[in-house]
mmCIF file of N, CA and C in Angstrom:
data_model
loop_
_atom_site.group_PDB
_atom_site.id
_atom_site.type_symbol
_atom_site.label_atom_id
_atom_site.label_comp_id
_atom_site.label_asym_id
_atom_site.label_seq_id
_atom_site.Cartn_x
_atom_site.Cartn_y
_atom_site.Cartn_z
ATOM 1 N N MET A 148 114.425 119.938 78.608
ATOM 2 C CA MET A 148 114.422 119.122 79.627
ATOM 3 C C MET A 148 115.369 119.869 80.562
ATOM 4 N N SER A 149 114.428 119.379 82.257
ATOM 5 C CA SER A 149 115.313 119.540 83.071
ATOM 6 C C SER A 149 116.482 118.876 83.159
ATOM 7 N N LYS A 150 117.868 119.541 83.822
ATOM 8 C CA LYS A 150 119.016 118.640 84.250
ATOM 9 C C LYS A 150 118.440 117.735 85.158
ATOM 10 N N GLU A 151 117.641 117.867 86.167
ATOM 11 C CA GLU A 151 117.269 116.525 87.031
ATOM 12 C C GLU A 151 116.603 115.542 86.295
ATOM 13 N N ILE A 152 115.749 116.110 85.478
ATOM 14 C CA ILE A 152 114.864 114.967 85.027
ATOM 15 C C ILE A 152 115.901 114.023 84.231
ATOM 16 N N ASP A 153 117.051 115.061 83.187
ATOM 17 C CA ASP A 153 118.012 113.993 82.466
ATOM 18 C C ASP A 153 119.071 113.134 82.938
ATOM 19 N N LYS A 154 119.078 113.693 84.347
ATOM 20 C CA LYS A 154 120.085 113.174 85.173
ATOM 21 C C LYS A 154 119.211 111.572 85.764
ATOM 22 N N ILE A 155 117.972 111.750 85.618
ATOM 23 C CA ILE A 155 117.063 110.421 86.002
ATOM 24 C C ILE A 155 117.049 109.345 84.874
ATOM 25 N N ILE A 156 116.789 109.945 83.747
ATOM 26 C CA ILE A 156 116.707 109.271 82.901
ATOM 27 C C ILE A 156 118.198 108.753 82.516
ATOM 28 N N HIS A 157 119.237 109.254 82.392
ATOM 29 C CA HIS A 157 120.149 108.692 82.239
ATOM 30 C C HIS A 157 120.894 107.494 83.066
ATOM 31 N N GLN A 158 120.399 107.564 84.341
ATOM 32 C CA GLN A 158 120.977 106.349 85.926
ATOM 33 C C GLN A 158 119.627 105.295 85.779
ATOM 34 N N ARG A 159 118.640 105.350 84.858
ATOM 35 C CA ARG A 159 117.966 104.410 85.123
ATOM 36 C C ARG A 159 119.009 103.063 85.065
ATOM 37 N N ARG A 160 118.257 102.102 85.796
ATOM 38 C CA ARG A 160 118.935 100.614 85.668
ATOM 39 C C ARG A 160 117.911 100.266 86.020
ATOM 40 N N ALA A 161 118.081 98.459 85.785
ATOM 41 C CA ALA A 161 117.474 97.344 85.900
ATOM 42 C C ALA A 161 118.466 97.270 88.047
ATOM 43 N N VAL A 162 117.045 96.408 88.590
ATOM 44 C CA VAL A 162 117.384 96.391 89.927
ATOM 45 C C VAL A 162 117.817 94.945 90.072
ATOM 46 N N PHE A 163 118.091 93.961 90.417
ATOM 47 C CA PHE A 163 118.313 92.385 90.817
ATOM 48 C C PHE A 163 118.090 92.318 91.952
ATOM 49 N N PRO A 164 117.500 91.298 92.487
ATOM 50 C CA PRO A 164 117.232 91.063 94.027
ATOM 51 C C PRO A 164 118.729 90.885 94.600
ATOM 52 N N LYS A 165 120.224 90.545 94.352
ATOM 53 C CA LYS A 165 121.477 90.433 95.247
ATOM 54 C C LYS A 165 121.088 92.504 95.322
ATOM 55 N N HIS A 166 120.599 92.985 94.726
ATOM 56 C CA HIS A 166 120.378 94.354 94.661
ATOM 57 C C HIS A 166 119.778 95.303 95.833
ATOM 58 N N TYR A 167 118.224 94.182 96.163
ATOM 59 C CA TYR A 167 117.274 95.081 96.673
ATOM 60 C C TYR A 167 117.858 95.498 98.349
ATOM 61 N N SER A 168 117.180 96.688 98.402
ATOM 62 C CA SER A 168 117.313 96.785 99.522
ATOM 63 C C SER A 168 116.136 96.345 100.639
ATOM 64 N N ASP A 169 116.517 96.613 101.952
ATOM 65 C CA ASP A 169 115.983 96.442 103.038
ATOM 66 C C ASP A 169 114.809 97.284 103.305
ATOM 67 N N GLU A 170 114.952 98.124 102.711
ATOM 68 C CA GLU A 170 114.008 99.653 102.777
ATOM 69 C C GLU A 170 112.547 99.458 102.662
ATOM 70 N N ASN A 171 111.846 100.015 103.222
ATOM 71 C CA ASN A 171 110.220 99.488 103.757
ATOM 72 C C ASN A 171 109.710 100.366 102.353
ATOM 73 N N ILE A 172 108.418 99.932 101.805
ATOM 74 C CA ILE A 172 107.891 100.756 100.588
ATOM 75 C C ILE A 172 106.067 100.492 101.353
ATOM 76 N N SER A 173 106.056 101.601 101.762
ATOM 77 C CA SER A 173 104.703 101.316 102.092
ATOM 78 C C SER A 173 103.479 100.785 101.045
ATOM 79 N N LYS A 174 102.390 100.470 101.177
ATOM 80 C CA LYS A 174 101.127 100.219 100.234
ATOM 81 C C LYS A 174 100.602 101.489 99.482
ATOM 82 N N LYS A 175 100.661 102.504 100.797
ATOM 83 C CA LYS A 175 100.405 103.700 99.999
ATOM 84 C C LYS A 175 101.277 104.444 99.216
ATOM 85 N N THR A 176 102.342 104.027 99.276
ATOM 86 C CA THR A 176 103.315 104.620 98.111
ATOM 87 C C THR A 176 102.798 103.664 96.873
ATOM 88 N N ILE A 177 103.061 102.552 97.033
ATOM 89 C CA ILE A 177 102.778 101.801 95.813
ATOM 90 C C ILE A 177 101.110 102.082 95.238
ATOM 91 N N LEU A 178 100.132 102.421 96.033
ATOM 92 C CA LEU A 178 98.988 102.640 94.997
ATOM 93 C C LEU A 178 99.117 104.412 94.851
ATOM 94 N N GLN A 179 100.080 104.942 95.069
ATOM 95 C CA GLN A 179 100.356 106.051 94.409
ATOM 96 C C GLN A 179 101.228 106.176 93.678
ATOM 97 N N ILE A 180 102.183 105.069 93.201
ATOM 98 C CA ILE A 180 102.344 105.031 91.669
ATOM 99 C C ILE A 180 101.512 104.288 91.464
ATOM 100 N N LEU A 181 100.833 103.891 91.096
ATOM 101 C CA LEU A 181 99.762 103.196 90.747
ATOM 102 C C LEU A 181 98.609 104.003 89.926
ATOM 103 N N GLU A 182 98.152 104.987 91.249
ATOM 104 C CA GLU A 182 97.187 106.268 90.552
ATOM 105 C C GLU A 182 97.821 107.211 89.749
ATOM 106 N N ASN A 183 99.072 107.127 89.678
ATOM 107 C CA ASN A 183 99.904 108.146 88.343
ATOM 108 C C ASN A 183 100.061 107.370 87.564
ATOM 109 N N ALA A 184 100.036 106.261 87.287
ATOM 110 C CA ALA A 184 99.827 105.171 86.037
ATOM 111 C C ALA A 184 98.299 105.322 85.427
ATOM 112 N N ASN A 185 97.398 105.849 86.038
ATOM 113 C CA ASN A 185 96.376 105.657 85.765
ATOM 114 C C ASN A 185 95.985 107.090 84.788
ATOM 115 N N MET A 186 96.808 108.002 84.956
ATOM 116 C CA MET A 186 96.787 109.386 83.998
ATOM 117 C C MET A 186 97.319 109.259 82.516
ATOM 118 N N ALA A 187 98.103 107.973 82.482
ATOM 119 C CA ALA A 187 98.419 107.388 80.932
ATOM 120 C C ALA A 187 97.233 107.793 79.740
ATOM 121 N N PRO A 188 97.751 108.422 78.734
ATOM 122 C CA PRO A 188 96.433 108.648 78.090
ATOM 123 C C PRO A 188 95.995 107.496 76.919
ATOM 124 N N THR A 189 94.705 107.627 76.781
ATOM 125 C CA THR A 189 94.505 106.463 76.086
ATOM 126 C C THR A 189 93.058 106.903 75.575
ATOM 127 N N HIS A 190 93.185 105.771 74.136
ATOM 128 C CA HIS A 190 92.080 106.102 73.167
ATOM 129 C C HIS A 190 90.486 105.841 73.559
ATOM 130 N N LYS A 191 89.658 106.839 73.271
ATOM 131 C CA LYS A 191 88.390 106.654 74.288
ATOM 132 C C LYS A 191 88.394 106.581 75.656
ATOM 133 N N TYR A 192 89.271 106.964 76.527
ATOM 134 C CA TYR A 192 89.493 106.653 77.704
ATOM 135 C C TYR A 192 89.137 105.096 78.117
ATOM 136 N N THR A 193 89.796 104.236 77.312
ATOM 137 C CA THR A 193 89.090 102.810 77.938
ATOM 138 C C THR A 193 90.109 102.368 79.229
ATOM 139 N N GLN A 194 91.334 102.929 79.318
ATOM 140 C CA GLN A 194 92.352 102.548 80.207
ATOM 141 C C GLN A 194 92.049 101.036 80.211
ATOM 142 N N PRO A 195 92.548 100.339 79.422
ATOM 143 C CA PRO A 195 92.858 98.671 79.457
ATOM 144 C C PRO A 195 93.968 98.102 80.326
ATOM 145 N N TRP A 196 94.815 98.949 81.150
ATOM 146 C CA TRP A 196 95.861 98.253 81.707
ATOM 147 C C TRP A 196 94.731 98.043 83.721
ATOM 148 N N LEU A 197 95.544 96.662 83.793
ATOM 149 C CA LEU A 197 95.135 96.478 85.288
ATOM 150 C C LEU A 197 96.371 96.189 86.184
ATOM 151 N N PHE A 198 96.719 96.537 87.362
ATOM 152 C CA PHE A 198 97.499 96.198 88.289
ATOM 153 C C PHE A 198 97.244 95.211 89.312
ATOM 154 N N LYS A 199 97.535 94.263 88.939
ATOM 155 C CA LYS A 199 97.600 93.271 90.436
ATOM 156 C C LYS A 199 98.796 93.818 91.396
ATOM 157 N N ILE A 200 98.771 93.795 92.539
ATOM 158 C CA ILE A 200 99.448 93.852 93.483
ATOM 159 C C ILE A 200 99.386 92.620 94.426
ATOM 160 N N PHE A 201 100.744 92.019 94.374
ATOM 161 C CA PHE A 201 100.782 90.429 95.539
ATOM 162 C C PHE A 201 102.094 91.259 96.468
ATOM 163 N N SER A 202 101.637 90.959 97.614
ATOM 164 C CA SER A 202 102.542 91.160 98.829
ATOM 165 C C SER A 202 102.405 89.844 99.513
ATOM 166 N N LYS A 203 103.098 90.004 100.854
ATOM 167 C CA LYS A 203 103.283 88.847 101.866
ATOM 168 C C LYS A 203 102.898 87.386 101.370
ATOM 169 N N GLU A 204 101.957 86.667 101.536
ATOM 170 C CA GLU A 204 101.958 85.715 101.453
ATOM 171 C C GLU A 204 101.382 85.278 100.190
ATOM 172 N N SER A 205 100.418 86.004 99.591
ATOM 173 C CA SER A 205 100.338 85.962 98.075
ATOM 174 C C SER A 205 101.246 86.287 96.867
ATOM 175 N N ARG A 206 102.750 86.807 97.341
ATOM 176 C CA ARG A 206 103.675 86.450 96.394
ATOM 177 C C ARG A 206 104.747 85.172 96.594
ATOM 178 N N LEU A 207 104.004 84.856 97.767
ATOM 179 C CA LEU A 207 105.052 83.396 97.525
ATOM 180 C C LEU A 207 104.107 82.359 97.002
ATOM 181 N N LYS A 208 102.589 82.654 97.318
ATOM 182 C CA LYS A 208 101.809 81.459 96.419
ATOM 183 C C LYS A 208 102.118 81.813 95.085
ATOM 184 N N LEU A 209 102.239 83.319 94.549
ATOM 185 C CA LEU A 209 102.803 83.481 93.237
ATOM 186 C C LEU A 209 103.705 82.850 92.466
ATOM 187 N N GLY A 210 105.179 82.900 93.498
ATOM 188 C CA GLY A 210 106.226 81.963 93.241
ATOM 189 C C GLY A 210 105.975 80.375 93.102
ATOM 190 N N THR A 211 105.180 80.205 93.947
ATOM 191 C CA THR A 211 105.099 78.245 93.855
ATOM 192 C C THR A 211 104.186 78.099 92.401
ATOM 193 N N GLU A 212 103.283 79.070 91.896
ATOM 194 C CA GLU A 212 102.607 78.860 90.878
ATOM 195 C C GLU A 212 103.239 79.103 89.793
ATOM 196 N N MET A 213 104.320 79.970 90.091
ATOM 197 C CA MET A 213 105.183 80.147 88.587
ATOM 198 C C MET A 213 106.241 78.980 88.117
ATOM 199 N N VAL A 214 106.796 78.360 89.631
ATOM 200 C CA VAL A 214 106.987 77.378 89.529
ATOM 201 C C VAL A 214 106.621 76.405 89.268
ATOM 202 N N SER A 215 105.567 75.765 89.343
ATOM 203 C CA SER A 215 104.726 74.707 88.763
ATOM 204 C C SER A 215 104.358 74.995 87.373
ATOM 205 N N GLU A 216 104.290 76.096 86.532
ATOM 206 C CA GLU A 216 103.927 76.339 85.684
ATOM 207 C C GLU A 216 105.208 76.239 84.354
ATOM 208 N N TYR A 217 106.131 76.678 85.271
ATOM 209 C CA TYR A 217 107.870 76.169 84.846
ATOM 210 C C TYR A 217 107.955 74.837 84.457
ATOM 211 N N LYS A 218 107.598 74.414 85.779
ATOM 212 C CA LYS A 218 107.780 72.928 85.264
ATOM 213 C C LYS A 218 107.423 72.007 84.468
ATOM 214 N N LYS A 219 105.548 72.522 84.005
ATOM 215 C CA LYS A 219 104.927 71.694 83.377
ATOM 216 C C LYS A 219 105.558 72.062 81.769
ATOM 217 N N ASN A 220 106.295 73.187 81.374
ATOM 218 C CA ASN A 220 106.285 73.658 80.229
ATOM 219 C C ASN A 220 107.922 73.860 79.851
ATOM 220 N N SER A 221 108.782 73.568 80.723
ATOM 221 C CA SER A 221 110.159 73.495 80.554
ATOM 222 C C SER A 221 110.540 72.568 80.031
ATOM 223 N N GLN A 222 111.944 72.538 78.895
ATOM 224 C CA GLN A 222 112.337 71.280 78.427
ATOM 225 C C GLN A 222 113.778 71.569 79.001
ATOM 226 N N ASP A 223 113.830 72.383 79.733
ATOM 227 C CA ASP A 223 115.505 72.186 80.484
ATOM 228 C C ASP A 223 116.023 71.077 81.232
ATOM 229 N N SER A 224 117.198 70.617 80.912
ATOM 230 C CA SER A 224 117.340 69.817 81.869
ATOM 231 C C SER A 224 117.280 70.551 83.712
ATOM 232 N N ILE A 225 116.853 68.948 84.271
ATOM 233 C CA ILE A 225 116.576 68.931 86.059
ATOM 234 C C ILE A 225 117.462 69.913 86.747
ATOM 235 N N LYS A 226 119.004 69.691 86.331
ATOM 236 C CA LYS A 226 120.065 70.685 86.840
ATOM 237 C C LYS A 226 119.346 72.096 86.383
ATOM 238 N N ASN A 227 119.066 72.497 85.337
ATOM 239 C CA ASN A 227 118.600 73.696 84.568
ATOM 240 C C ASN A 227 117.393 74.237 85.513
ATOM 241 N N GLN A 228 116.614 73.020 85.541
ATOM 242 C CA GLN A 228 115.455 73.544 86.166
ATOM 243 C C GLN A 228 115.088 73.863 87.311
ATOM 244 N N ASN A 229 116.052 73.216 87.979
ATOM 245 C CA ASN A 229 116.433 73.234 89.714
ATOM 246 C C ASN A 229 116.966 74.791 90.084
ATOM 247 N N LEU A 230 117.816 75.136 88.907
ATOM 248 C CA LEU A 230 118.660 76.659 89.132
ATOM 249 C C LEU A 230 117.176 77.602 89.206
ATOM 250 N N LYS A 231 116.493 77.609 87.863
ATOM 251 C CA LYS A 231 115.615 78.564 87.669
ATOM 252 C C LYS A 231 114.540 78.511 88.379
ATOM 253 N N GLU A 232 114.159 77.242 89.189
ATOM 254 C CA GLU A 232 113.267 77.234 90.279
ATOM 255 C C GLU A 232 113.748 78.265 91.512
ATOM 256 N N LYS A 233 114.793 77.810 91.966
ATOM 257 C CA LYS A 233 115.818 78.708 93.016
ATOM 258 C C LYS A 233 115.255 79.949 92.597
ATOM 259 N N LYS A 234 115.647 80.380 91.331
ATOM 260 C CA LYS A 234 115.658 81.821 90.789
ATOM 261 C C LYS A 234 114.454 82.251 90.977
ATOM 262 N N ILE A 235 113.311 82.001 90.587
ATOM 263 C CA ILE A 235 111.994 82.275 90.892
ATOM 264 C C ILE A 235 111.832 82.593 91.709
ATOM 265 N N LEU A 236 111.545 81.435 92.829
ATOM 266 C CA LEU A 236 111.136 81.838 94.481
ATOM 267 C C LEU A 236 112.221 82.532 94.897
ATOM 268 N N ASP A 237 113.223 82.860 95.083
ATOM 269 C CA ASP A 237 114.678 83.873 95.498
ATOM 270 C C ASP A 237 113.603 85.144 95.281
ATOM 271 N N LYS A 238 113.247 85.363 93.886
ATOM 272 C CA LYS A 238 112.787 86.514 93.460
ATOM 273 C C LYS A 238 111.625 87.123 94.212
ATOM 274 N N CYS A 239 111.010 86.261 94.857
ATOM 275 C CA CYS A 239 109.641 86.442 95.212
ATOM 276 C C CYS A 239 109.371 86.622 96.290
ATOM 277 N N ASN A 240 110.808 86.166 97.052
ATOM 278 C CA ASN A 240 110.727 85.902 98.567
ATOM 279 C C ASN A 240 111.368 87.327 99.038
ATOM 280 N N LYS A 241 112.080 87.777 97.882
ATOM 281 C CA LYS A 241 112.904 89.050 98.719
ATOM 282 C C LYS A 241 112.434 90.366 97.913
ATOM 283 N N SER A 242 111.369 90.354 97.293
ATOM 284 C CA SER A 242 110.487 91.167 96.888
ATOM 285 C C SER A 242 109.461 91.882 97.906
ATOM 286 N N LYS A 243 109.658 92.995 97.931
ATOM 287 C CA LYS A 243 108.453 93.682 99.308
ATOM 288 C C LYS A 243 106.885 93.111 98.414
ATOM 289 N N PHE A 244 106.966 93.698 97.028
ATOM 290 C CA PHE A 244 105.725 93.807 96.522
ATOM 291 C C PHE A 244 106.041 93.086 95.296
ATOM 292 N N ILE A 245 104.917 92.616 94.264
ATOM 293 C CA ILE A 245 105.002 92.141 93.161
ATOM 294 C C ILE A 245 103.755 93.145 92.541
ATOM 295 N N ILE A 246 103.862 93.409 91.294
ATOM 296 C CA ILE A 246 103.223 94.138 90.554
ATOM 297 C C ILE A 246 103.237 93.458 88.972
ATOM 298 N N ALA A 247 102.224 92.546 89.284
ATOM 299 C CA ALA A 247 101.291 92.017 87.395
ATOM 300 C C ALA A 247 100.683 93.363 86.875
ATOM 301 N N ILE A 248 101.270 93.161 85.767
ATOM 302 C CA ILE A 248 100.759 94.443 84.751
ATOM 303 C C ILE A 248 99.788 93.015 83.516
ATOM 304 N N CYS A 249 98.721 93.726 83.633
ATOM 305 C CA CYS A 249 97.540 93.087 82.545
ATOM 306 C C CYS A 249 96.818 93.995 81.553
ATOM 307 N N MET A 250 96.444 93.739 80.878
ATOM 308 C CA MET A 250 95.834 94.187 79.877
ATOM 309 C C MET A 250 94.197 93.533 79.591
ATOM 310 N N LYS A 251 93.286 94.676 79.638
ATOM 311 C CA LYS A 251 91.863 94.001 79.594
ATOM 312 C C LYS A 251 91.026 94.650 78.589
ATOM 313 N N ARG A 252 90.943 94.029 77.348
ATOM 314 C CA ARG A 252 90.628 94.615 75.985
ATOM 315 C C ARG A 252 89.007 95.162 76.196
ATOM 316 N N ASP A 253 88.654 96.223 75.388
ATOM 317 C CA ASP A 253 87.501 96.912 75.560
ATOM 318 C C ASP A 253 86.853 95.707 75.179
ATOM 319 N N ASP A 254 85.418 95.969 75.828
ATOM 320 C CA ASP A 254 84.643 95.260 75.409
ATOM 321 C C ASP A 254 83.573 95.105 74.264
ATOM 322 N N LYS A 255 83.531 95.887 73.725
ATOM 323 C CA LYS A 255 83.427 96.307 72.599
ATOM 324 C C LYS A 255 84.123 95.940 71.078
ATOM 325 N N GLY A 256 85.178 95.871 71.555
ATOM 326 C CA GLY A 256 86.652 95.776 70.471
ATOM 327 C C GLY A 256 86.285 96.933 69.773
ATOM 328 N N SER A 257 86.051 98.160 70.028
ATOM 329 C CA SER A 257 86.073 99.325 69.633
ATOM 330 C C SER A 257 87.721 99.647 69.257
ATOM 331 N N ILE A 258 88.504 99.407 69.936
ATOM 332 C CA ILE A 258 89.621 99.674 69.885
ATOM 333 C C ILE A 258 90.805 98.888 68.992
ATOM 334 N N PRO A 259 91.599 99.028 68.589
ATOM 335 C CA PRO A 259 92.533 98.023 67.910
ATOM 336 C C PRO A 259 93.378 97.448 68.993
ATOM 337 N N GLU A 260 93.858 95.972 69.011
ATOM 338 C CA GLU A 260 94.369 95.591 70.098
ATOM 339 C C GLU A 260 96.176 96.351 70.443
ATOM 340 N N TRP A 261 96.803 96.806 69.331
ATOM 341 C CA TRP A 261 97.910 97.527 69.726
ATOM 342 C C TRP A 261 97.760 98.707 69.916
ATOM 343 N N GLU A 262 96.576 99.074 70.018
ATOM 344 C CA GLU A 262 96.457 100.711 70.707
ATOM 345 C C GLU A 262 96.314 100.400 72.425
ATOM 346 N N GLU A 263 95.712 99.335 72.569
ATOM 347 C CA GLU A 263 95.479 98.884 73.830
ATOM 348 C C GLU A 263 96.699 98.547 74.715
ATOM 349 N N ILE A 264 97.489 98.170 73.873
ATOM 350 C CA ILE A 264 98.846 97.313 74.502
ATOM 351 C C ILE A 264 99.716 98.730 74.506
ATOM 352 N N ALA A 265 99.678 99.372 73.797
ATOM 353 C CA ALA A 265 100.374 100.669 73.836
ATOM 354 C C ALA A 265 99.831 101.745 75.137
ATOM 355 N N ALA A 266 98.767 101.922 75.318
ATOM 356 C CA ALA A 266 98.192 102.799 76.257
ATOM 357 C C ALA A 266 98.655 101.571 77.588
ATOM 358 N N THR A 267 98.772 100.771 77.454
ATOM 359 C CA THR A 267 99.367 100.031 79.024
ATOM 360 C C THR A 267 100.841 99.940 78.989
ATOM 361 N N SER A 268 101.582 99.989 77.675
ATOM 362 C CA SER A 268 103.028 100.597 78.043
ATOM 363 C C SER A 268 103.031 101.816 78.505
ATOM 364 N N MET A 269 102.465 102.885 78.220
ATOM 365 C CA MET A 269 102.473 104.276 78.901
ATOM 366 C C MET A 269 102.428 104.350 79.790
ATOM 367 N N ALA A 270 101.028 103.224 80.625
ATOM 368 C CA ALA A 270 101.055 103.249 82.082
ATOM 369 C C ALA A 270 101.961 103.040 82.813
ATOM 370 N N VAL A 271 102.784 101.637 82.129
ATOM 371 C CA VAL A 271 104.059 101.093 82.713
ATOM 372 C C VAL A 271 105.282 102.229 82.767
ATOM 373 N N GLN A 272 105.162 103.397 81.833
ATOM 374 C CA GLN A 272 106.233 103.903 81.318
ATOM 375 C C GLN A 272 105.996 105.034 82.402
ATOM 376 N N LYS A 273 104.393 105.604 82.750
ATOM 377 C CA LYS A 273 104.417 106.486 83.761
ATOM 378 C C LYS A 273 104.499 106.142 85.441
ATOM 379 N N HIS A 274 104.531 105.206 85.438
ATOM 380 C CA HIS A 274 104.221 104.597 87.133
ATOM 381 C C HIS A 274 106.197 104.478 87.316
ATOM 382 N N VAL A 275 106.808 103.870 85.919
ATOM 383 C CA VAL A 275 108.441 103.596 86.515
ATOM 384 C C VAL A 275 108.782 105.329 86.166
ATOM 385 N N ALA A 276 108.574 106.328 85.657
ATOM 386 C CA ALA A 276 108.924 107.449 85.506
ATOM 387 C C ALA A 276 108.897 107.862 87.395
ATOM 388 N N PHE A 277 107.498 107.848 88.066
ATOM 389 C CA PHE A 277 107.363 108.359 89.324
ATOM 390 C C PHE A 277 107.994 107.573 90.126
ATOM 391 N N VAL A 278 108.599 106.686 89.898
ATOM 392 C CA VAL A 278 109.186 105.623 91.340
ATOM 393 C C VAL A 278 110.828 106.436 91.251
ATOM 394 N N TYR A 279 111.230 107.028 89.786
ATOM 395 C CA TYR A 279 112.691 107.417 89.376
ATOM 396 C C TYR A 279 112.623 108.993 89.891
ATOM 397 N N ILE A 280 111.220 109.690 89.862
ATOM 398 C CA ILE A 280 111.468 111.149 90.485
ATOM 399 C C ILE A 280 111.705 111.397 92.057
#
């Protein structure tokens, strides 16, 4: 393994909203990342993954919907609910893009679900790896 790839793997980390940069990311770059994810291996070439890109107003609407669902399902105290709602909206506001990762089962059901989950995971791994290179 090359030393550069080894270094990238060891330096990978989660990035939280307080560490987000103001650097612009073009939609072209996002689409290239997702195109590379499409090269992940699949059994019978089902490519079960779907990526939904939220940007601009759609990411703010997503945040509002997430808060609404959280309120419906939360058993937290009002204080904790308010903190969580703020965090959800803050993440959506600070993100340039939000990519929802979805899986669509093979219509014929010819592939076991776990294989399609694994294939979707590989697609995510490929797009994350591309971002770091």
